[in-house]
XYZ file of C-alpha atoms in Angstrom:
277
model
C -71.558 4.615 52.095
C -69.125 3.056 54.440
C -65.715 2.429 53.188
C -64.647 -1.076 52.132
C -62.093 -2.763 53.680
C -59.583 -5.265 52.040
C -57.889 -8.129 53.549
C -54.332 -7.841 53.955
C -52.180 -9.794 51.339
C -49.426 -11.568 52.839
C -46.228 -11.209 50.473
C -44.185 -14.137 50.071
C -40.412 -14.093 48.841
C -40.406 -16.752 46.412
C -37.279 -18.353 44.797
C -36.702 -17.707 41.157
C -37.374 -20.858 39.134
C -34.331 -23.421 39.077
C -31.928 -23.401 35.690
C -32.894 -19.803 35.091
C -29.815 -18.606 34.347
C -27.919 -22.053 33.081
C -26.060 -22.260 30.207
C -28.184 -24.963 27.846
C -25.189 -25.707 25.673
C -21.404 -25.865 25.944
C -20.272 -22.474 27.304
C -16.911 -22.161 25.730
C -18.660 -22.821 22.365
C -21.232 -19.587 23.364
C -17.993 -17.464 24.534
C -16.143 -18.211 21.431
C -19.127 -16.972 19.576
C -19.708 -13.721 21.085
C -15.673 -13.252 20.987
C -15.909 -13.751 17.151
C -18.963 -11.250 16.528
C -17.103 -8.844 18.537
C -13.686 -9.279 16.600
C -15.961 -9.170 13.467
C -17.671 -6.019 14.361
C -13.902 -4.232 15.205
C -12.960 -5.653 11.786
C -15.537 -3.793 9.929
C -15.146 -0.733 11.823
C -11.324 -0.865 11.175
C -11.808 -1.370 7.273
C -14.656 1.104 7.206
C -12.110 3.622 9.239
C -9.079 3.036 6.614
C -11.424 3.301 3.482
C -12.679 6.743 4.890
C -9.340 7.736 5.363
C -8.068 6.404 2.091
C -10.298 8.329 0.353
C -10.036 11.772 2.406
C -6.474 11.708 1.941
C -6.632 11.261 -2.000
C -8.518 14.374 -2.158
C -5.988 16.277 -0.139
C -4.191 19.053 -2.341
C -0.791 17.768 -3.303
C 0.608 21.495 -2.288
C -0.414 20.940 1.459
C 1.792 17.562 1.416
C 4.613 19.337 -0.337
C 4.514 21.921 2.143
C 4.346 19.275 5.304
C 7.415 17.723 3.741
C 9.583 20.652 2.549
C 11.658 20.668 5.458
C 12.482 16.917 5.112
C 16.236 16.002 4.220
C 16.603 13.047 1.675
C 20.191 11.911 1.400
C 21.063 11.853 -2.226
C 24.328 10.457 -2.356
C 25.324 11.834 -5.457
C 23.816 14.045 -8.072
C 21.315 13.124 -10.536
C 22.726 13.665 -14.101
C 20.807 15.786 -16.533
C 19.777 12.525 -18.703
C 18.288 10.804 -15.621
C 16.317 14.228 -14.863
C 15.151 14.634 -18.223
C 13.851 10.980 -18.969
C 11.867 11.265 -15.811
C 10.120 14.153 -17.057
C 9.437 12.935 -20.466
C 7.911 9.640 -18.848
C 6.063 11.807 -16.763
C 4.505 13.764 -19.445
C 3.718 10.631 -21.423
C 2.218 8.675 -18.455
C 0.124 12.056 -17.864
C 1.188 12.750 -14.284
C -1.348 15.140 -12.554
C -0.156 18.826 -13.422
C -0.348 19.574 -9.289
C 2.164 17.115 -8.544
C 6.019 18.123 -8.760
C 8.679 15.273 -8.044
C 12.083 15.923 -6.670
C 14.702 13.211 -8.345
C 17.147 11.870 -5.501
C 20.077 9.135 -6.132
C 21.400 7.154 -3.322
C 24.890 5.724 -3.506
C 23.966 2.680 -2.192
C 24.256 -0.654 -3.689
C 20.874 -1.756 -2.905
C 18.640 -2.587 -5.933
C 15.765 -0.265 -5.315
C 13.886 2.814 -5.954
C 11.074 4.277 -3.863
C 8.544 7.422 -3.818
C 7.672 9.128 -0.752
C 5.384 12.081 0.869
C 6.126 15.381 -0.862
C 6.723 13.938 -4.500
C 10.249 12.517 -3.504
C 11.543 9.755 -5.584
C 14.854 8.134 -4.439
C 16.771 5.725 -6.615
C 19.656 3.851 -5.716
C 22.758 3.200 -7.755
C 22.900 -0.416 -7.082
C 19.572 -0.317 -9.306
C 21.118 2.067 -11.747
C 24.019 0.052 -12.274
C 21.863 -3.260 -13.201
C 19.693 -1.699 -15.826
C 20.608 -2.730 -19.239
C 18.322 -0.277 -21.258
C 16.828 2.632 -21.483
C 13.287 1.218 -21.380
C 13.821 -0.999 -18.468
C 15.078 2.296 -16.259
C 11.919 4.274 -17.841
C 10.000 1.774 -16.327
C 11.231 1.780 -12.921
C 11.271 5.629 -13.031
C 7.366 5.535 -14.218
C 6.506 3.103 -11.468
C 7.378 5.353 -8.992
C 5.511 8.522 -10.455
C 2.929 6.317 -10.564
C 2.539 6.278 -6.635
C 2.872 9.860 -6.738
C 0.250 10.173 -9.566
C -1.774 8.057 -7.730
C -1.462 9.431 -4.257
C -0.310 6.210 -2.776
C 2.199 7.255 0.002
C -0.025 9.516 1.712
C -2.989 7.005 1.370
C -0.266 4.848 2.887
C 0.415 6.779 5.504
C -3.075 7.538 6.576
C -3.292 4.033 6.587
C -0.883 3.357 9.090
C -2.204 6.397 11.113
C -5.619 5.034 11.264
C -4.576 1.494 12.466
C -2.343 3.139 15.091
C -5.094 4.874 16.628
C -7.501 2.355 16.298
C -5.497 -0.279 18.361
C -4.539 2.740 20.914
C -8.124 3.553 21.456
C -9.278 -0.236 21.704
C -6.431 -2.122 23.567
C -3.739 0.594 24.776
C -0.549 -0.805 25.095
C -1.672 -4.117 26.273
C -0.235 -7.463 24.657
C -3.666 -7.691 22.824
C -2.830 -4.267 21.670
C 0.349 -5.447 20.019
C -1.035 -8.579 19.129
C -4.050 -6.541 17.136
C -1.143 -4.101 15.895
C 0.760 -6.925 14.089
C -2.540 -8.272 12.645
C -3.505 -4.892 11.138
C 0.067 -4.255 9.639
C -0.271 -8.024 7.968
C -3.728 -6.546 6.670
C -2.416 -3.641 5.143
C 0.037 -5.143 3.342
C -2.869 -6.629 0.946
C -3.612 -2.913 0.260
C 0.523 -2.100 -0.402
C 0.316 -4.731 -3.004
C -2.965 -3.784 -4.580
C -1.029 -0.277 -4.844
C 2.319 -1.533 -6.663
C -0.059 -3.422 -9.282
C -1.659 -0.090 -9.914
C 1.613 1.599 -10.046
C 2.434 -1.220 -12.546
C -0.522 -0.765 -14.965
C 0.353 3.181 -15.016
C 3.869 2.550 -15.713
C 3.162 -0.150 -18.724
C 0.850 2.783 -20.516
C 3.369 5.476 -20.004
C 6.070 3.365 -21.603
C 3.705 2.465 -24.617
C 3.037 6.142 -25.174
C 6.527 7.153 -25.041
C 8.361 3.900 -26.774
C 5.421 2.649 -28.852
C 5.760 -0.815 -26.893
C 6.278 -2.229 -23.438
C 9.393 -4.255 -24.124
C 12.152 -3.986 -21.144
C 9.367 -3.514 -18.473
C 9.985 -6.936 -17.463
C 13.760 -6.649 -16.939
C 13.219 -5.541 -13.062
C 11.305 -8.748 -12.041
C 13.865 -10.948 -13.613
C 16.365 -8.998 -11.707
C 14.831 -9.706 -8.325
C 13.105 -12.819 -8.651
C 15.914 -14.640 -6.382
C 15.346 -12.006 -3.906
C 11.268 -12.964 -3.917
C 12.031 -16.727 -4.184
C 13.306 -16.448 -0.399
C 10.284 -14.703 1.044
C 6.348 -15.514 1.680
C 4.440 -13.333 -0.478
C 1.895 -12.507 1.732
C 4.590 -11.139 4.052
C 5.680 -8.332 1.457
C 4.823 -5.123 -0.059
C 5.082 -5.939 -3.313
C 3.426 -8.845 -5.451
C 6.246 -11.736 -6.305
C 8.078 -10.739 -9.181
C 6.747 -13.845 -11.451
C 3.368 -12.767 -10.384
C 3.868 -9.329 -11.642
C 5.440 -10.802 -14.804
C 2.742 -13.057 -15.453
C 0.207 -9.894 -14.831
C 2.306 -7.886 -17.258
C 1.751 -10.430 -20.098
C -2.060 -10.715 -19.159
C -2.807 -6.992 -19.516
C -0.310 -6.798 -22.476
C -2.866 -9.757 -24.136
C -6.091 -8.148 -23.028
C -5.040 -4.377 -24.332
C -3.204 -5.667 -27.319
C -0.067 -3.901 -25.944
C 3.089 -4.640 -28.093
C 5.890 -6.469 -26.034
C 8.529 -6.486 -28.520
C 10.428 -3.491 -29.648
C 13.706 -1.960 -30.266
C 15.328 -1.282 -27.020
C 17.526 1.702 -26.456
C 21.304 1.134 -25.375
C 21.808 2.783 -21.520
C 25.391 4.589 -21.198
C 25.521 3.028 -17.498
C 28.867 5.321 -17.356
C 26.461 8.328 -17.287
C 24.617 6.990 -14.218
C 26.471 4.603 -12.267
C 29.471 5.384 -10.157
C 31.213 2.031 -10.151
C 34.759 1.492 -11.640
């Protein structure tokens, strides 16, 4: 059989249809929509990373944290009297402080009205705060609040969140202006976590006072003391909820759980604690 022959087919380089790549709607709206999607995906991944880091660090043995921070030099300024140490230990026992967690009490001779708990179980209380305390219960609440931070592992969880934010921003944006803006936005977002930690610490402290004294009277004195400072700042820019919000939540929790808000206050011998003349 003879091979069949086929006619050669002519090739034509045809032009694509008109408007094939044309944007049917406003291009700016489409750009903003896509940008919002990218930001949304980043935000979700960021929060998932923070949640993962927070939970993992919460499971970290406290002994590891203590070892990592044992070389820290925290200036105390003055020695802590036995009374302050004993009261802290009593409140820790009443609150049910995790037996794995050990704490070291420091005093700072600054007149600032402040106290804080940090990594490794260190609690720093300032003379300015001690001199303003008008009852043992008021002081016990401050100590219980800082012990609660240690019990709930807030210092190391906060450190992990800050580390996660820094790494995420560095990987995505580097040292650009966009990175600085993203870092600022992330820091503002982390303030909500910080305020939640403060609410958790307050709740733990109320229960510690209740078990130790049988009431929570005196636990709101700190809020009255710092209310004037809070009035000068916006609540969403602070690490702590405003004092009036904390006071309202205190009364709400007391009502929900039938906690006595009235009870005998123990006079505080300020001379044992305060270095002022």
